[in-house]
Short mmCIF file of C-alpha atoms in Angstrom, two decimals:
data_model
loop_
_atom_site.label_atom_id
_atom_site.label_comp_id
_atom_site.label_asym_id
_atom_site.label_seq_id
_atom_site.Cartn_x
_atom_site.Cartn_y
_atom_site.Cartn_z
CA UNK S 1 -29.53 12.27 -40.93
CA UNK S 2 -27.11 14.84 -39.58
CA UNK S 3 -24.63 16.27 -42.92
CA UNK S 4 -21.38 14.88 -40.98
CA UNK S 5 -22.44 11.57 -41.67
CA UNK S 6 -23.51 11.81 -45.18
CA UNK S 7 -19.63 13.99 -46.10
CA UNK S 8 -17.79 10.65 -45.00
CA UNK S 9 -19.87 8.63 -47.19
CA UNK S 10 -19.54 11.31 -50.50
CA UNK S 11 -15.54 10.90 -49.93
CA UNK S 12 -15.98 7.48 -50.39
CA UNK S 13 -18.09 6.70 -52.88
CA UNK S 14 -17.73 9.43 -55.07
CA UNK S 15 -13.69 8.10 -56.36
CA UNK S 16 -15.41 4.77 -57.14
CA UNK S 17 -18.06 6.18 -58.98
CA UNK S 18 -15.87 8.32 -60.72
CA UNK S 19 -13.83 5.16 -61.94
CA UNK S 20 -16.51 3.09 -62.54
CA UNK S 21 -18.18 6.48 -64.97
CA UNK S 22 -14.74 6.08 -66.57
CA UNK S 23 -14.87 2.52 -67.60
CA UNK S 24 -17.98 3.04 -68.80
CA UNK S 25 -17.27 5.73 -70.91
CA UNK S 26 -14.63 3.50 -72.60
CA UNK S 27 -17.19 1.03 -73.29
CA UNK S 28 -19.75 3.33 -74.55
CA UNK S 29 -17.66 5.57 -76.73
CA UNK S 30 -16.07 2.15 -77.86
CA UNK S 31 -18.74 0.52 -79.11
CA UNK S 32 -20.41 3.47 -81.63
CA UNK S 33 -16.75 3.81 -82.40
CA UNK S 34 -16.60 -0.03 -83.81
CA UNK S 35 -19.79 0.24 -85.20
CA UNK S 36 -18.86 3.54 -86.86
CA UNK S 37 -15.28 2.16 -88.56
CA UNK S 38 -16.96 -1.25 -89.65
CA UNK S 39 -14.82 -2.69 -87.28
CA UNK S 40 -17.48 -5.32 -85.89
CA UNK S 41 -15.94 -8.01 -88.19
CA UNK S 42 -12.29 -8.07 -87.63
CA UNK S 43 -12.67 -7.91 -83.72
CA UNK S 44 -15.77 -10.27 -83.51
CA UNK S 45 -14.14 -12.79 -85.52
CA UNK S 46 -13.53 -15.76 -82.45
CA UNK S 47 -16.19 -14.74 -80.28
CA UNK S 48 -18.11 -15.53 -83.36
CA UNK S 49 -18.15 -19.33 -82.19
CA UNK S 50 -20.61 -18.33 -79.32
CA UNK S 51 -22.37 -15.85 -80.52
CA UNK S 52 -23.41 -17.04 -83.70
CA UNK S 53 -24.82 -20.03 -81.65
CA UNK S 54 -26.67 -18.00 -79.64
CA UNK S 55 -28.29 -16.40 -82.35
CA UNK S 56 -26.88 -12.96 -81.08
CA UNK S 57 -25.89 -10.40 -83.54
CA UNK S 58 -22.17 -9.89 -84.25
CA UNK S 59 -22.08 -6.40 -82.35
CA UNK S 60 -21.97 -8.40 -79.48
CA UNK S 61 -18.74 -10.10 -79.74
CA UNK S 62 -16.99 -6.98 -79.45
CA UNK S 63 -18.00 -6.77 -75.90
CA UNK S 64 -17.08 -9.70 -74.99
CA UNK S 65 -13.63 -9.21 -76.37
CA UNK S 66 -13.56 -5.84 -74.34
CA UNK S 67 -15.14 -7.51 -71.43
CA UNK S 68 -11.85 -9.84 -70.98
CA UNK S 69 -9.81 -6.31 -69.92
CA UNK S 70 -12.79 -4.58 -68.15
CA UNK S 71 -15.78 -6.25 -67.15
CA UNK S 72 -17.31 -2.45 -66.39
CA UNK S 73 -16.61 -1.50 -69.94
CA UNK S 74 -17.57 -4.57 -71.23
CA UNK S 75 -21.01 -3.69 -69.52
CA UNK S 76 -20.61 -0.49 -70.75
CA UNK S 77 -20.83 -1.72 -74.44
CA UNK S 78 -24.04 -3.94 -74.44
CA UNK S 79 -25.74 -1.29 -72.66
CA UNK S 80 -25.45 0.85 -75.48
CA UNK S 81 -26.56 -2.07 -77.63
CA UNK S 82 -29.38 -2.48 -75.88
CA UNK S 83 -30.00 1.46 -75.85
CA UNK S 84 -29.91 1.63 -79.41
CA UNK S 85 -32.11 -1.11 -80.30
CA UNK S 86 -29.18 -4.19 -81.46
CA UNK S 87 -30.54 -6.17 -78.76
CA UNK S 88 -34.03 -6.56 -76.66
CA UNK S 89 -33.97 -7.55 -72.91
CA UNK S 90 -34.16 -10.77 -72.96
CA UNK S 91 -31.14 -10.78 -75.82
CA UNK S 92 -29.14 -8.76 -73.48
CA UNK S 93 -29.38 -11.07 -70.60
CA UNK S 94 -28.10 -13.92 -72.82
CA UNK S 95 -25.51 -11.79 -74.03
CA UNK S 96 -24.86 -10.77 -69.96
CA UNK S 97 -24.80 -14.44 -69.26
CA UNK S 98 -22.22 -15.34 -72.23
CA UNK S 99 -19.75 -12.53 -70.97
CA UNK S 100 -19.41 -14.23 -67.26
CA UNK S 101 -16.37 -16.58 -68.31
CA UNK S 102 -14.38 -13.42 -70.19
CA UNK S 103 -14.75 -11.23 -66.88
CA UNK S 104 -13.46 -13.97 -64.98
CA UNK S 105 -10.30 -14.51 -66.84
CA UNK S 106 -9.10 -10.61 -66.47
CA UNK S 107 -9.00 -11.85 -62.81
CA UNK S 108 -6.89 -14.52 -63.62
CA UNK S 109 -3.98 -12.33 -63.92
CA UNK S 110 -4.89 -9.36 -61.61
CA UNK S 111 -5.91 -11.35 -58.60
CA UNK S 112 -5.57 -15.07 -58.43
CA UNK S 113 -2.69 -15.70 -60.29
CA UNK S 114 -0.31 -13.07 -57.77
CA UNK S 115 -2.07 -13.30 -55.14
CA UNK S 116 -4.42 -15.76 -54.23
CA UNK S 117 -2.29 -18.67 -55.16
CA UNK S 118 1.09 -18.04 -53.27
CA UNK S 119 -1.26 -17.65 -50.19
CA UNK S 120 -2.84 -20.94 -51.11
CA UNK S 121 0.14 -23.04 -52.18
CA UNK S 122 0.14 -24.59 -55.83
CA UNK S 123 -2.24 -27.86 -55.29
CA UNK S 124 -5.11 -26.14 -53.67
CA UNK S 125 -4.62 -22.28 -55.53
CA UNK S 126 -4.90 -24.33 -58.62
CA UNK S 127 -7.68 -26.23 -57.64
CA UNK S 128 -10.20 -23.27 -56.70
CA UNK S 129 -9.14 -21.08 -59.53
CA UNK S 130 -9.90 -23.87 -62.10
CA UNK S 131 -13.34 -24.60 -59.92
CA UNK S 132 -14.07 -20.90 -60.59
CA UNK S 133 -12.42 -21.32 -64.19
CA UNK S 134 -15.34 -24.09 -64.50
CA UNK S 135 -17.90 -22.64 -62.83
CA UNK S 136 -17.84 -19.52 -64.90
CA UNK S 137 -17.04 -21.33 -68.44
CA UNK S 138 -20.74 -23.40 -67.06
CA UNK S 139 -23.16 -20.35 -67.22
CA UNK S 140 -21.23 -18.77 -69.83
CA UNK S 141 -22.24 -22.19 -71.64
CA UNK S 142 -25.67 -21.74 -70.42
CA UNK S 143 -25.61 -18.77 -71.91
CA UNK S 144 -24.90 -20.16 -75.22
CA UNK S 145 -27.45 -22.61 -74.76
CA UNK S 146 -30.44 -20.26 -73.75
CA UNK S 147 -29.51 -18.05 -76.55
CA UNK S 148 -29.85 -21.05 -79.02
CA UNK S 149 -32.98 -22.05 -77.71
CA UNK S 150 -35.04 -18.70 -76.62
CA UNK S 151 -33.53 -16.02 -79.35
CA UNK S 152 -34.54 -15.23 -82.54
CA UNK S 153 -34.53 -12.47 -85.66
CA UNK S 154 -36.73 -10.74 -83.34
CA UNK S 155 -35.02 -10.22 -80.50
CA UNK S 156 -31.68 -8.66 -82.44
CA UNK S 157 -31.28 -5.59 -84.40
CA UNK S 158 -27.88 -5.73 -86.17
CA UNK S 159 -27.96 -2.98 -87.82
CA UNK S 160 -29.48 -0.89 -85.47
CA UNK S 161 -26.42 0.95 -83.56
CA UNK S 162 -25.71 2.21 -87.43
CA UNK S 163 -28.72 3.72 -88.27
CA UNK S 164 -29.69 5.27 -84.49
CA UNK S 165 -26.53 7.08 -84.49
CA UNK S 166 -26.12 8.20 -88.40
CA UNK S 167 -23.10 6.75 -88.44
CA UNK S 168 -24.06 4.03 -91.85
CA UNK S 169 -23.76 7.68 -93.86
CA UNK S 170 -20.73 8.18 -92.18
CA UNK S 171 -18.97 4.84 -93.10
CA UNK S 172 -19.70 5.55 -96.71
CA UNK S 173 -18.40 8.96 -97.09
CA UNK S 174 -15.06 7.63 -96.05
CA UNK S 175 -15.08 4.77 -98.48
CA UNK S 176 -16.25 6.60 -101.39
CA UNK S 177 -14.17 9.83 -100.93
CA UNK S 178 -11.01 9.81 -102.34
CA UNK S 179 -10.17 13.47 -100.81
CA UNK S 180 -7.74 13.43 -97.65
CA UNK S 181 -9.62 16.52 -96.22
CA UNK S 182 -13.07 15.37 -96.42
CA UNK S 183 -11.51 11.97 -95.04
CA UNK S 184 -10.32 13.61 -91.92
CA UNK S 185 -13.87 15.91 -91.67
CA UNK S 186 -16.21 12.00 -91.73
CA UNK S 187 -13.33 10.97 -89.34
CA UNK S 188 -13.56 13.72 -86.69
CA UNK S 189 -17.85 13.53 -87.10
CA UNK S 190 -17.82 9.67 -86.64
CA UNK S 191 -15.32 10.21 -83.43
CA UNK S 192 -17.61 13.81 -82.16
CA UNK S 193 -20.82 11.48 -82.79
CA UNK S 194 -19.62 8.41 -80.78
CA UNK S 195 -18.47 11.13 -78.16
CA UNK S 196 -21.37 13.28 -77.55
CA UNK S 197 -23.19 9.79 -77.54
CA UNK S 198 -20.90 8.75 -74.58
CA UNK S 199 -21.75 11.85 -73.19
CA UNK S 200 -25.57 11.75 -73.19
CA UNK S 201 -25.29 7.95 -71.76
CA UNK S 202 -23.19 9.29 -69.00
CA UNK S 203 -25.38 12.02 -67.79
CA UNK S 204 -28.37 9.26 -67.71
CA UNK S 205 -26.56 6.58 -65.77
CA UNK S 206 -23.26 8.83 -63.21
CA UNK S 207 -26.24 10.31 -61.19
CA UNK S 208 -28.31 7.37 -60.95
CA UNK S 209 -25.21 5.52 -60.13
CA UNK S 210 -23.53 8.00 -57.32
CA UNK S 211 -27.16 8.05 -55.59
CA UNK S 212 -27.62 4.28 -55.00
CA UNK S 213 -24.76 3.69 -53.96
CA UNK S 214 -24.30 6.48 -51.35
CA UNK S 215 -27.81 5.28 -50.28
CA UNK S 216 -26.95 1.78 -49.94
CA UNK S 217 -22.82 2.73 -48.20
CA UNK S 218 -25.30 4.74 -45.88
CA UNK S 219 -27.73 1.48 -45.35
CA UNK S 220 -24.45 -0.40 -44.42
CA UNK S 221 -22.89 1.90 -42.19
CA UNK S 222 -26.15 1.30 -39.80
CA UNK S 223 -26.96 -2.31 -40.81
CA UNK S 224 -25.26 -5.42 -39.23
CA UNK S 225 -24.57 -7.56 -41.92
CA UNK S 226 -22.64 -10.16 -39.57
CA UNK S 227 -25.90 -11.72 -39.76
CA UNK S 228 -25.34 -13.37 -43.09
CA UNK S 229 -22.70 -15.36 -41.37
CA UNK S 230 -25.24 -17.13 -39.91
CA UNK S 231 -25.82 -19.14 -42.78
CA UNK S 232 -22.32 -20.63 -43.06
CA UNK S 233 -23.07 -23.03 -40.88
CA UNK S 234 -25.73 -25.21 -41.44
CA UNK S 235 -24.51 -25.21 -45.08
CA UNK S 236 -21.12 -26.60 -43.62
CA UNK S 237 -23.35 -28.93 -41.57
CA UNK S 238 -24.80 -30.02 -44.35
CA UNK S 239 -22.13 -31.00 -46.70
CA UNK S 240 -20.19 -32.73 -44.14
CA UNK S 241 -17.29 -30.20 -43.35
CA UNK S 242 -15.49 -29.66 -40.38
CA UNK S 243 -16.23 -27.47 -37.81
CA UNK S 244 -13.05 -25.28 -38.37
CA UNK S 245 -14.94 -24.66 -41.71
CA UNK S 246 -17.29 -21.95 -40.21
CA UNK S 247 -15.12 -19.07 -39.15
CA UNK S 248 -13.16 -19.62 -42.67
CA UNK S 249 -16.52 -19.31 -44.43
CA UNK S 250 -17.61 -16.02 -42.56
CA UNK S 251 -13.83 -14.52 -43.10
CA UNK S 252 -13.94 -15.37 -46.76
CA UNK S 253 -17.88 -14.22 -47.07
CA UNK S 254 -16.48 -10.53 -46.37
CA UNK S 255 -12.80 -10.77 -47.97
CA UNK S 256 -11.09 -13.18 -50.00
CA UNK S 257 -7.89 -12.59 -49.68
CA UNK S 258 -8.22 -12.77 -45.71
CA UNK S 259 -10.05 -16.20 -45.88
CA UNK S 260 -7.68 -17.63 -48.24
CA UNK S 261 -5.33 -16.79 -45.15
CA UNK S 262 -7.03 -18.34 -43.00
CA UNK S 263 -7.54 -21.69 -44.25
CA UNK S 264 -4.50 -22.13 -45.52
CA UNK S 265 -1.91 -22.85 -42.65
CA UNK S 266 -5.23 -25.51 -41.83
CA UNK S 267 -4.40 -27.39 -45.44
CA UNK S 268 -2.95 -30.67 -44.94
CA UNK S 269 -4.23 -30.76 -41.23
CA UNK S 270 -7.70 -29.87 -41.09
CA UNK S 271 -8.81 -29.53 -43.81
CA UNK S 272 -8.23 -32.15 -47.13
CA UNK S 273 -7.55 -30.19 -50.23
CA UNK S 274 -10.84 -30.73 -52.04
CA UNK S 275 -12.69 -29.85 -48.74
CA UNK S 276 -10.66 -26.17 -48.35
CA UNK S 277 -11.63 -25.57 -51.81
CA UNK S 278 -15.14 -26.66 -50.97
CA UNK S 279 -15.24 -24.45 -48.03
CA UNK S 280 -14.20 -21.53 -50.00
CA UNK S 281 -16.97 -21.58 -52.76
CA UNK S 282 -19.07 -22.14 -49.49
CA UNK S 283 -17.66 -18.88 -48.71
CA UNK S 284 -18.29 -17.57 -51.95
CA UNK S 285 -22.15 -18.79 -51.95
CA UNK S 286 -22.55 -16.44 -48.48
CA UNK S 287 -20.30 -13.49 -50.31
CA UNK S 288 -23.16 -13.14 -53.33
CA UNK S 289 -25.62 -11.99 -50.76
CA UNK S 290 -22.91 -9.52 -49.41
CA UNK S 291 -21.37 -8.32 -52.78
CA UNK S 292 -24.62 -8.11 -54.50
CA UNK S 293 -26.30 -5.39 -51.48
CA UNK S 294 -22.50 -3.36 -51.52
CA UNK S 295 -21.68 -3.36 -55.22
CA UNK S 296 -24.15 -4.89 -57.91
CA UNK S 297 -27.21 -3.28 -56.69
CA UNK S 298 -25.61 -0.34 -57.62
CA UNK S 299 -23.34 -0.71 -60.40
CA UNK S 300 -26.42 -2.64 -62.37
CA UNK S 301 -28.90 -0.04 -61.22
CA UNK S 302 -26.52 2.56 -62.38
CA UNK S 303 -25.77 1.08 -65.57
CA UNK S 304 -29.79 -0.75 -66.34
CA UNK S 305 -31.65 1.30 -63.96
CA UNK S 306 -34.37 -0.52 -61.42
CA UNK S 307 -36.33 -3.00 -63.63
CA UNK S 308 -33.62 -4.58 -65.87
CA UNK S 309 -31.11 -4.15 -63.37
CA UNK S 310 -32.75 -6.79 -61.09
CA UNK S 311 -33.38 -9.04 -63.95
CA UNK S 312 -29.34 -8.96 -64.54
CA UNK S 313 -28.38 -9.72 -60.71
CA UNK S 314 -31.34 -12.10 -60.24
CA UNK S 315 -29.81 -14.47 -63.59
CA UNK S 316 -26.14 -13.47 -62.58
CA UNK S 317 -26.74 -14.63 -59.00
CA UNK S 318 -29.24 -17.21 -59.39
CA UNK S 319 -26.72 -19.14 -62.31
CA UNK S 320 -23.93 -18.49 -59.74
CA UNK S 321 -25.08 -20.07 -56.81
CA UNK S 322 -26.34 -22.98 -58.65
CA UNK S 323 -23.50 -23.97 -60.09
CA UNK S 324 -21.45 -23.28 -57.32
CA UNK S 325 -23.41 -25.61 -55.18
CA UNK S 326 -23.07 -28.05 -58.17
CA UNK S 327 -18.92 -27.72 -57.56
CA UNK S 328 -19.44 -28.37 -54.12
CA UNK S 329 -21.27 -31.43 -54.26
CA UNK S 330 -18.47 -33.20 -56.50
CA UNK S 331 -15.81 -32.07 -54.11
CA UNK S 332 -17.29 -33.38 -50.91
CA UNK S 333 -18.96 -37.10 -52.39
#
């Protein structure tokens, strides 16, 4: 491949992975930093209704807290748990699975709420957002459920973040040292520890990150994913929507702001309320297959690597798509 083609691409993907390595770094340094300051208690306190349920160990409430303001550094957080030992795979992909509902609400108030319903009017903007409201709040309940049912002791290591990182020794010098400058020295080593961790997770996961994803920008500059559209519509077909449905599912497949456009001067007219909202999780169903190749593949790759990065989009995609067909179904019978 000729080096003027690959330049274009490293301009472009190298800002987003700089700002994704950012958020990251936030949730990484964050989380030896609550574990470091005992702070696991005071933030965890309400998220303590669904992770205690789960059987998931109280580290992981923080995340979910931070996952509300940044899903990345949310991500960023139980990554590190999982590095260190607080949680096994299969208790990170219930803790993955309970976070869905807090990343959706940061969106609440940087995406749908300015934008996507003035475009949509009141009655129908208020109707998808709280479909997408339920359909998240659903797996995050899953979630809940599957930790209740498939976790254990075993698969969580409370303690573990503490005692990787040295930071237990750490905790007790400040509360049994009564001398300011001793209490500033265990400050500045809990804060250099939970740094030069950040530090060692970035090196591990920025390259790994910047090369999938200029290897799948590449893949999609030469690959013609119009193809996906072809799926919108026989699924139209099938739950009974009209034909003006199609070209609204393939506009909001690749952007949602533009499809919300273009359904909604057809609201009213073509198009009943409940079916425009249908159409548009229909769109939504086709987007997964887009968003997941351009940005999951490689932010979960990045952040998991291969293996456990294909377990996380499999469940986050698979739960998705099920219970967005489920929403469907009730707004079409």
């Amino acid at each position: 491949m000729q080096p003027s083609a690959v330049l274009p691409v490293l301009f472009e993907v190298l800002p987003r992975v700089a700002r994704i390595a950012a958020y990251i770094a936030v949730g990484v340094f964050a989380a030896n930093l609550v574990v470091a300051f005992g702070l696991v208690e005071r933030i965890a306190g309400l998220s303590r209704y669904l992770t205690s349920p789960a059987n998931l160990p109280d580290e992981v409430g923080t995340a979910i807290v931070t996952t509300a303001a940044s899903t990345t550094a949310g991500y960023g957080m139980l990554a590190e748990f999982r590095e260190s030992g607080v949680l096994d795979d299969r208790a990170t992909l219930v803790a993955v699975t309970i976070n869905t509902f807090f990343g959706f609400v940061q969106h609440i108030f940087t995406f749908y709420w300015p934008v996507l319903i003035p475009i949509l009017g009141r009655e129908v903007g208020f109707m998808y957002v709280g479909a997408r409201a339920a359909i998240a709040l659903a797996i995050t309940a899953t979630g809940v459920v599957a930790g209740a049912v498939l976790l254990s002791d075993r698969n969580t290591t409370p303690v573990a973040v503490a005692e990787t990182d040295g930071s237990g020794g750490a905790v007790d010098a400040v509360d049994s040292d009564d001398d300011a400058g001793d209490t500033d020295d265990s400050l500045r080593e809990m804060v250099e520890d939970a740094a030069q961790s950040t530090w060692k997770k970035l090196r591990r996961i920025v390259p790994r990150l910047a090369v999938v994803y200029v290897a799948v920008t590449l893949l999609l500059r030469t690959t013609d994913l119009e193809s996906f559209a072809a799926l919108a519509s026989p699924l139209t077909n099938l739950v009974g929507l009209p034909g003006a449905a199609v070209p609204v599912v393939v506009a909001f497949a690749f952007d949602t702001t533009t499809g919300a456009a273009t359904i909604a001067p057809a609201i009213g007219e073509t198009f009943t309320p409940k079916q425009a909202v249908a159409t548009m999780l229909i769109g939504g169903i086709i987007s997964f297959a887009v968003s997941t190749f351009k940005r999951s593949i490689p932010f979960q790759y990045g952040i998991w690597g291969p293996e456990f990065g294909s377990k996380v989009i499999a469940v986050n995609t698979g739960l998705k798509i099920v219970f967005i067909a489920v929403a469907v179904a009730l707004l079409v019978t």
